mmCIF file of C-alpha atoms and ligand atoms in Angstrom:
data_model
loop_
_atom_site.group_PDB
_atom_site.id
_atom_site.type_symbol
_atom_site.label_atom_id
_atom_site.label_comp_id
_atom_site.label_asym_id
_atom_site.label_seq_id
_atom_site.Cartn_x
_atom_site.Cartn_y
_atom_site.Cartn_z
ATOM 1 C CA PRO A 648 17.188 -63.568 37.721
ATOM 2 C CA ALA A 649 15.360 -61.067 35.728
ATOM 3 C CA LEU A 650 16.131 -59.070 32.908
ATOM 4 C CA LEU A 651 16.983 -55.150 34.973
ATOM 5 C CA GLU A 652 17.538 -55.346 38.857
ATOM 6 C CA ILE A 653 17.146 -52.455 40.326
ATOM 7 C CA LYS A 654 17.967 -52.454 44.119
ATOM 8 C CA ASN A 655 17.596 -49.754 46.660
ATOM 9 C CA VAL A 656 18.930 -46.958 44.085
ATOM 10 C CA VAL A 657 19.341 -43.792 46.140
ATOM 11 C CA LYS A 658 20.527 -40.519 44.017
ATOM 12 C CA ASN A 659 20.552 -36.861 45.470
ATOM 13 C CA TYR A 660 22.208 -34.008 42.684
ATOM 14 C CA ASP A 661 23.291 -32.039 45.937
ATOM 15 C CA GLY A 662 24.840 -34.308 47.524
ATOM 16 C CA LYS A 663 21.327 -34.005 50.610
ATOM 17 C CA THR A 664 18.345 -33.891 49.229
ATOM 18 C CA PRO A 665 17.732 -37.148 47.899
ATOM 19 C CA VAL A 666 15.310 -36.938 44.735
ATOM 20 C CA LEU A 667 15.159 -41.294 44.816
ATOM 21 C CA GLU A 668 15.258 -42.855 48.338
ATOM 22 C CA GLY A 669 15.855 -46.196 47.863
ATOM 23 C CA VAL A 670 13.392 -47.686 44.342
ATOM 24 C CA SER A 671 13.341 -51.406 44.059
ATOM 25 C CA LEU A 672 11.750 -52.111 40.328
ATOM 26 C CA GLU A 673 12.656 -55.627 38.275
ATOM 27 C CA LEU A 674 11.801 -56.326 34.426
ATOM 28 C CA ASN A 675 11.733 -58.796 33.181
ATOM 29 C CA ARG A 676 12.635 -59.706 29.698
ATOM 30 C CA GLY A 677 10.154 -59.215 26.997
ATOM 31 C CA GLU A 678 7.642 -56.837 29.512
ATOM 32 C CA VAL A 679 6.509 -53.090 29.092
ATOM 33 C CA ILE A 680 6.700 -50.961 33.110
ATOM 34 C CA VAL A 681 5.504 -47.113 32.710
ATOM 35 C CA LEU A 682 5.835 -45.293 35.887
ATOM 36 C CA ILE A 683 3.981 -42.416 36.293
ATOM 37 C CA GLY A 684 3.682 -40.090 39.596
ATOM 38 C CA PRO A 685 3.228 -36.460 39.884
ATOM 39 C CA SER A 686 6.015 -33.784 38.039
ATOM 40 C CA GLY A 687 9.236 -33.622 39.954
ATOM 41 C CA CYS A 688 8.993 -37.398 42.141
ATOM 42 C CA GLY A 689 12.093 -38.826 40.412
ATOM 43 C CA LYS A 690 11.323 -40.300 37.518
ATOM 44 C CA SER A 691 13.289 -38.700 34.807
ATOM 45 C CA THR A 692 16.000 -39.013 37.203
ATOM 46 C CA LEU A 693 15.465 -42.927 37.719
ATOM 47 C CA LEU A 694 15.878 -43.938 33.345
ATOM 48 C CA ARG A 695 18.781 -41.010 33.806
ATOM 49 C CA CYS A 696 20.426 -43.229 36.281
ATOM 50 C CA ILE A 697 19.885 -46.622 35.085
ATOM 51 C CA ASN A 698 21.204 -44.881 30.966
ATOM 52 C CA GLY A 699 25.180 -44.422 33.623
ATOM 53 C CA LEU A 700 23.583 -40.441 32.555
ATOM 54 C CA GLU A 701 23.621 -40.167 36.183
ATOM 55 C CA ALA A 702 25.891 -41.500 39.238
ATOM 56 C CA ILE A 703 23.876 -42.843 42.045
ATOM 57 C CA GLN A 704 24.860 -42.984 45.566
ATOM 58 C CA GLY A 705 23.351 -46.143 46.069
ATOM 59 C CA GLY A 706 21.935 -49.482 45.258
ATOM 60 C CA GLU A 707 22.631 -51.455 42.352
ATOM 61 C CA ILE A 708 20.931 -51.692 39.267
ATOM 62 C CA CYS A 709 21.575 -55.487 37.964
ATOM 63 C CA LEU A 710 21.911 -56.788 33.774
ATOM 64 C CA GLU A 711 21.142 -60.035 33.160
ATOM 65 C CA GLY A 712 22.557 -60.552 37.013
ATOM 66 C CA LYS A 713 25.128 -58.543 36.505
ATOM 67 C CA ALA A 714 25.657 -55.229 38.598
ATOM 68 C CA ILE A 715 26.506 -52.330 35.998
ATOM 69 C CA ASP A 716 29.362 -50.955 36.078
ATOM 70 C CA TYR A 717 29.186 -46.593 35.961
ATOM 71 C CA ASN A 718 32.248 -46.100 36.973
ATOM 72 C CA LYS A 719 33.370 -47.741 33.983
ATOM 73 C CA LYS A 720 34.952 -44.878 31.670
ATOM 74 C CA ASP A 721 33.358 -45.428 28.184
ATOM 75 C CA LEU A 722 29.434 -46.338 28.647
ATOM 76 C CA THR A 723 29.234 -47.581 24.652
ATOM 77 C CA GLY A 724 27.932 -50.974 25.951
ATOM 78 C CA LEU A 725 25.524 -49.992 28.329
ATOM 79 C CA ARG A 726 24.143 -47.621 25.774
ATOM 80 C CA GLN A 727 23.764 -50.195 23.030
ATOM 81 C CA LYS A 728 21.904 -52.077 25.513
ATOM 82 C CA ILE A 729 19.343 -50.005 26.850
ATOM 83 C CA GLY A 730 18.618 -46.543 25.163
ATOM 84 C CA MET A 731 16.980 -44.034 25.543
ATOM 85 C CA VAL A 732 14.253 -41.578 23.258
ATOM 86 C CA PHE A 733 14.572 -38.126 24.647
ATOM 87 C CA GLN A 734 11.585 -35.345 24.999
ATOM 88 C CA SER A 735 13.533 -33.930 22.463
ATOM 89 C CA TYR A 736 14.855 -35.599 20.470
ATOM 90 C CA GLU A 737 18.394 -34.407 20.670
ATOM 91 C CA LEU A 738 18.680 -35.313 16.589
ATOM 92 C CA PHE A 739 21.941 -34.202 14.929
ATOM 93 C CA PRO A 740 20.508 -31.210 12.966
ATOM 94 C CA HIS A 741 23.330 -31.176 10.535
ATOM 95 C CA MET A 742 22.831 -34.613 9.445
ATOM 96 C CA THR A 743 20.276 -35.977 7.702
ATOM 97 C CA ILE A 744 17.329 -38.376 8.761
ATOM 98 C CA LEU A 745 19.362 -41.452 7.224
ATOM 99 C CA ASP A 746 22.647 -39.962 8.845
ATOM 100 C CA ASN A 747 21.180 -39.751 12.347
ATOM 101 C CA ILE A 748 19.973 -42.858 12.636
ATOM 102 C CA ILE A 749 23.234 -44.718 10.990
ATOM 103 C CA LEU A 750 26.118 -42.477 12.837
ATOM 104 C CA ALA A 751 25.791 -45.640 16.065
ATOM 105 C CA PRO A 752 25.593 -48.207 13.865
ATOM 106 C CA THR A 753 28.205 -47.848 11.650
ATOM 107 C CA LYS A 754 30.686 -45.690 14.297
ATOM 108 C CA VAL A 755 29.247 -47.919 17.583
ATOM 109 C CA ALA A 756 28.411 -51.130 15.755
ATOM 110 C CA GLY A 757 31.052 -51.426 13.106
ATOM 111 C CA VAL A 758 27.926 -52.043 11.106
ATOM 112 C CA ASN A 759 28.365 -51.843 7.556
ATOM 113 C CA LYS A 760 27.659 -49.389 5.495
ATOM 114 C CA GLU A 761 25.276 -50.516 3.240
ATOM 115 C CA ARG A 762 23.700 -52.264 5.538
ATOM 116 C CA ALA A 763 23.234 -49.840 8.080
ATOM 117 C CA LYS A 764 21.486 -47.860 5.088
ATOM 118 C CA LYS A 765 19.277 -51.239 4.676
ATOM 119 C CA GLU A 766 17.768 -51.347 7.919
ATOM 120 C CA ALA A 767 17.161 -46.695 8.705
ATOM 121 C CA MET A 768 15.293 -47.703 5.514
ATOM 122 C CA GLU A 769 13.043 -50.608 7.121
ATOM 123 C CA LEU A 770 12.203 -48.900 10.085
ATOM 124 C CA LEU A 771 11.903 -45.508 9.133
ATOM 125 C CA ASN A 772 9.307 -47.196 6.274
ATOM 126 C CA LYS A 773 7.667 -48.609 9.746
ATOM 127 C CA VAL A 774 7.112 -45.805 10.785
ATOM 128 C CA GLY A 775 5.952 -44.281 7.937
ATOM 129 C CA LEU A 776 9.131 -42.634 7.926
ATOM 130 C CA ALA A 777 11.071 -43.404 4.373
ATOM 131 C CA HIS A 778 10.351 -40.508 2.570
ATOM 132 C CA LYS A 779 12.151 -38.156 4.609
ATOM 133 C CA ALA A 780 15.299 -40.039 4.658
ATOM 134 C CA LYS A 781 17.138 -38.038 3.042
ATOM 135 C CA ALA A 782 15.245 -34.380 4.651
ATOM 136 C CA TYR A 783 16.986 -32.922 7.755
ATOM 137 C CA PRO A 784 15.137 -32.774 11.391
ATOM 138 C CA ARG A 785 14.049 -29.406 10.835
ATOM 139 C CA GLU A 786 11.763 -30.248 7.615
ATOM 140 C CA LEU A 787 10.055 -33.079 10.807
ATOM 141 C CA SER A 788 7.322 -32.034 12.178
ATOM 142 C CA GLY A 789 7.710 -32.716 15.980
ATOM 143 C CA GLY A 790 5.939 -36.638 15.740
ATOM 144 C CA GLN A 791 8.049 -37.382 12.624
ATOM 145 C CA LYS A 792 10.691 -35.675 14.641
ATOM 146 C CA GLN A 793 10.315 -38.029 17.933
ATOM 147 C CA ARG A 794 9.816 -40.884 15.498
ATOM 148 C CA VAL A 795 12.869 -41.456 13.501
ATOM 149 C CA ALA A 796 14.604 -40.638 17.461
ATOM 150 C CA ILE A 797 12.725 -43.784 18.247
ATOM 151 C CA VAL A 798 13.822 -45.503 15.045
ATOM 152 C CA ARG A 799 17.937 -44.201 16.184
ATOM 153 C CA ALA A 800 17.057 -45.232 18.958
ATOM 154 C CA LEU A 801 16.183 -49.673 17.270
ATOM 155 C CA ALA A 802 18.304 -49.258 14.906
ATOM 156 C CA MET A 803 20.929 -50.272 17.883
ATOM 157 C CA HIS A 804 18.593 -53.538 18.225
ATOM 158 C CA PRO A 805 19.174 -52.381 22.598
ATOM 159 C CA GLU A 806 17.865 -55.007 25.338
ATOM 160 C CA ILE A 807 15.938 -53.020 26.640
ATOM 161 C CA LEU A 808 14.130 -48.815 25.000
ATOM 162 C CA LEU A 809 13.445 -45.953 27.755
ATOM 163 C CA PHE A 810 11.392 -43.549 26.893
ATOM 164 C CA ASP A 811 11.450 -40.089 29.186
ATOM 165 C CA GLU A 812 7.203 -38.100 28.854
ATOM 166 C CA VAL A 813 8.538 -38.497 24.905
ATOM 167 C CA THR A 814 4.609 -36.854 23.339
ATOM 168 C CA ALA A 815 4.922 -34.605 27.003
ATOM 169 C CA ALA A 816 6.536 -30.923 23.944
ATOM 170 C CA LEU A 817 4.645 -31.848 21.152
ATOM 171 C CA ASP A 818 1.140 -30.734 19.702
ATOM 172 C CA PRO A 819 -1.434 -32.943 20.567
ATOM 173 C CA GLU A 820 -2.028 -34.230 16.390
ATOM 174 C CA MET A 821 0.797 -35.315 16.143
ATOM 175 C CA VAL A 822 0.956 -37.446 20.059
ATOM 176 C CA ARG A 823 -1.491 -40.126 18.792
ATOM 177 C CA GLU A 824 1.313 -40.966 16.164
ATOM 178 C CA VAL A 825 4.220 -41.099 17.998
ATOM 179 C CA LEU A 826 2.599 -43.884 21.184
ATOM 180 C CA ASP A 827 1.038 -45.641 18.247
ATOM 181 C CA VAL A 828 4.972 -47.034 17.490
ATOM 182 C CA MET A 829 5.197 -47.580 20.775
ATOM 183 C CA LEU A 830 2.454 -49.596 21.023
ATOM 184 C CA ASP A 831 3.594 -52.074 18.569
ATOM 185 C CA LEU A 832 6.655 -52.183 19.598
ATOM 186 C CA ALA A 833 4.527 -53.518 22.668
ATOM 187 C CA LYS A 834 3.295 -55.726 20.597
ATOM 188 C CA GLN A 835 6.555 -57.358 19.194
ATOM 189 C CA GLY A 836 7.614 -57.287 21.795
ATOM 190 C CA SER A 837 10.255 -55.023 23.514
ATOM 191 C CA THR A 838 11.325 -54.845 26.419
ATOM 192 C CA MET A 839 10.479 -51.137 27.999
ATOM 193 C CA ILE A 840 10.500 -48.707 30.633
ATOM 194 C CA ILE A 841 7.827 -45.775 29.850
ATOM 195 C CA VAL A 842 7.258 -42.381 31.532
ATOM 196 C CA THR A 843 3.833 -40.463 30.565
ATOM 197 C CA HIS A 844 1.310 -37.874 31.404
ATOM 198 C CA GLU A 845 -0.843 -39.833 28.954
ATOM 199 C CA MET A 846 -2.865 -42.709 31.008
ATOM 200 C CA GLN A 847 -4.836 -44.447 28.566
ATOM 201 C CA PHE A 848 -1.972 -45.043 26.776
ATOM 202 C CA ALA A 849 -0.215 -46.333 29.766
ATOM 203 C CA GLU A 850 -3.368 -48.642 30.697
ATOM 204 C CA ALA A 851 -3.475 -50.406 26.988
ATOM 205 C CA VAL A 852 0.845 -50.166 27.189
ATOM 206 C CA ALA A 853 2.006 -51.512 30.800
ATOM 207 C CA ASP A 854 1.973 -55.417 31.556
ATOM 208 C CA ARG A 855 3.201 -53.135 35.173
ATOM 209 C CA VAL A 856 2.655 -49.949 36.618
ATOM 210 C CA TYR A 857 5.228 -48.308 39.544
ATOM 211 C CA PHE A 858 3.971 -45.576 40.823
ATOM 212 C CA LEU A 859 6.634 -43.140 42.034
ATOM 213 C CA ASP A 860 6.466 -40.063 44.623
ATOM 214 C CA LYS A 861 9.054 -38.257 46.055
ATOM 215 C CA GLY A 862 11.418 -40.283 45.722
ATOM 216 C CA ASN A 863 9.352 -43.509 46.416
ATOM 217 C CA ILE A 864 7.684 -46.335 44.766
ATOM 218 C CA VAL A 865 4.299 -46.167 45.974
ATOM 219 C CA GLU A 866 2.394 -48.223 45.000
ATOM 220 C CA THR A 867 2.772 -51.007 41.676
ATOM 221 C CA GLY A 868 0.332 -53.064 39.992
ATOM 222 C CA ARG A 869 -1.168 -54.596 36.900
ATOM 223 C CA PRO A 870 -2.730 -51.590 35.145
ATOM 224 C CA LYS A 871 -6.772 -52.623 34.925
ATOM 225 C CA SER A 872 -6.484 -52.934 38.467
ATOM 226 C CA PHE A 873 -4.544 -49.794 39.045
ATOM 227 C CA PHE A 874 -6.570 -47.216 36.823
ATOM 228 C CA SER A 875 -10.025 -48.927 37.356
ATOM 229 C CA ALA A 876 -11.883 -47.063 40.246
ATOM 230 C CA PRO A 877 -12.270 -49.378 43.585
HETATM 231 P P1 ADP B 1235 10.097 -36.069 37.166
HETATM 232 O O1 ADP B 1235 10.953 -36.966 35.587
HETATM 233 O O2 ADP B 1235 9.282 -37.369 38.414
HETATM 234 O O3 ADP B 1235 9.398 -34.617 36.260
HETATM 235 P P2 ADP B 1235 12.925 -35.660 38.058
HETATM 236 O O4 ADP B 1235 13.632 -37.128 37.982
HETATM 237 O O5 ADP B 1235 13.016 -34.617 36.656
HETATM 238 O O6 ADP B 1235 11.329 -35.274 38.288
HETATM 239 O O7 ADP B 1235 13.678 -34.840 39.174
HETATM 240 C C1 ADP B 1235 13.344 -35.059 40.447
HETATM 241 C C2 ADP B 1235 13.850 -34.005 41.534
HETATM 242 O O8 ADP B 1235 15.391 -33.802 41.411
HETATM 243 C C3 ADP B 1235 13.339 -32.008 41.415
HETATM 244 O O9 ADP B 1235 13.583 -31.516 42.410
HETATM 245 C C4 ADP B 1235 13.652 -32.051 39.866
HETATM 246 O O10 ADP B 1235 14.479 -30.618 40.884
HETATM 247 C C5 ADP B 1235 15.649 -32.478 41.423
HETATM 248 N N1 ADP B 1235 16.319 -32.498 39.210
HETATM 249 C C6 ADP B 1235 16.722 -32.944 38.346
HETATM 250 N N2 ADP B 1235 17.397 -33.180 37.188
HETATM 251 C C7 ADP B 1235 18.502 -32.063 38.554
HETATM 252 C C8 ADP B 1235 19.955 -31.577 38.009
HETATM 253 N N3 ADP B 1235 19.650 -32.567 36.909
HETATM 254 N N4 ADP B 1235 20.422 -31.041 38.610
HETATM 255 C C9 ADP B 1235 19.229 -31.031 40.362
HETATM 256 N N5 ADP B 1235 18.719 -31.526 40.773
HETATM 257 C C10 ADP B 1235 18.056 -32.118 39.305
HETATM 258 P P1 ADP B 1236 2.125 -36.081 9.094
HETATM 259 O O1 ADP B 1236 0.576 -35.637 9.551
HETATM 260 O O2 ADP B 1236 3.209 -37.447 7.960
HETATM 261 O O3 ADP B 1236 2.740 -36.639 10.322
HETATM 262 P P2 ADP B 1236 2.799 -33.396 9.814
HETATM 263 O O4 ADP B 1236 1.487 -33.074 9.182
HETATM 264 O O5 ADP B 1236 3.180 -33.272 11.926
HETATM 265 O O6 ADP B 1236 2.994 -34.222 9.479
HETATM 266 O O7 ADP B 1236 2.991 -32.972 8.963
HETATM 267 C C1 ADP B 1236 3.433 -32.679 7.148
HETATM 268 C C2 ADP B 1236 4.830 -31.920 6.454
HETATM 269 O O8 ADP B 1236 4.798 -30.631 7.125
HETATM 270 C C3 ADP B 1236 6.410 -32.590 7.099
HETATM 271 O O9 ADP B 1236 6.059 -33.525 6.460
HETATM 272 C C4 ADP B 1236 6.801 -31.581 7.511
HETATM 273 O O10 ADP B 1236 7.452 -31.285 6.621
HETATM 274 C C5 ADP B 1236 5.407 -30.835 7.570
HETATM 275 N N1 ADP B 1236 5.876 -30.226 8.883
HETATM 276 C C6 ADP B 1236 5.053 -30.163 9.938
HETATM 277 N N2 ADP B 1236 4.990 -29.478 11.504
HETATM 278 C C7 ADP B 1236 6.065 -29.363 10.684
HETATM 279 C C8 ADP B 1236 7.216 -27.874 11.385
HETATM 280 N N3 ADP B 1236 6.397 -27.578 12.913
HETATM 281 N N4 ADP B 1236 8.941 -27.703 10.537
HETATM 282 C C9 ADP B 1236 8.223 -27.414 9.476
HETATM 283 N N5 ADP B 1236 8.014 -28.488 9.258
HETATM 284 C C10 ADP B 1236 7.180 -29.012 9.618
#
């Protein structure tokens, strides 16, 4: 089976109005999927369902051929395997950049603190932010904070990374530095689902593009065929 299988997922928030009307898609190891579609069509909802931040009312989501049990009290194990990066960074303001990054590896994954710090520094170095390790989030630009948020997700070695419009809140001059980090990850073989409005980036990064409209996947294809005019 594919690494992640989304089968006929149905979701509503109010007990009646469907936001996802039976969405299916498959993600293979090393594959990058980009989800596009108009605002409010359910892209963010789908990512949040995959990560267990929202409950689904129908269908199932399987990881490595096994249906994920979202009713489990503790979804830590799931979130170790499926990392997520949000539009709003979600860094802890009272903690340094380094402490933000090593928090989950040390507290959740049980990695030794010195080892976690060493790896965090290596990851920070890769995104050009080693010099910010001791700074606090408020001292960083939006683009820098988002690169830190990506590093924090990577520090858990997830099998899948979900990106929910991670450049949407950034000033235009900072968008590129964040997209470049994601392009590098794609080149290194990371498995990712990316929600973005950056169309050139989508074409460059995606193995497959899904177009969502009103809670349904209405089109899918390879990026070349998808973005070129008929
Ligand atoms: P997209 O990411 O494509 O912009 P969303 O998944 O954010 O779309 O939203 C899909 C629909 O679900 C929208 O109609 C939105 O208003 C609704 N919605 C999203 N989150 C919630 C929520 N927490 N409670 C109620 N309705 C929500
Ligand atoms: P880079 O080009 O290295 O990504 P920026 O041009 O975004 O960095 O920012 C340069 C410096 O200015 C950063 O190191 C950061 O400390 C500071 N800075 C930028 N934007 C902000 C901001 N919104 N709040 C606080 N400091 C900022």
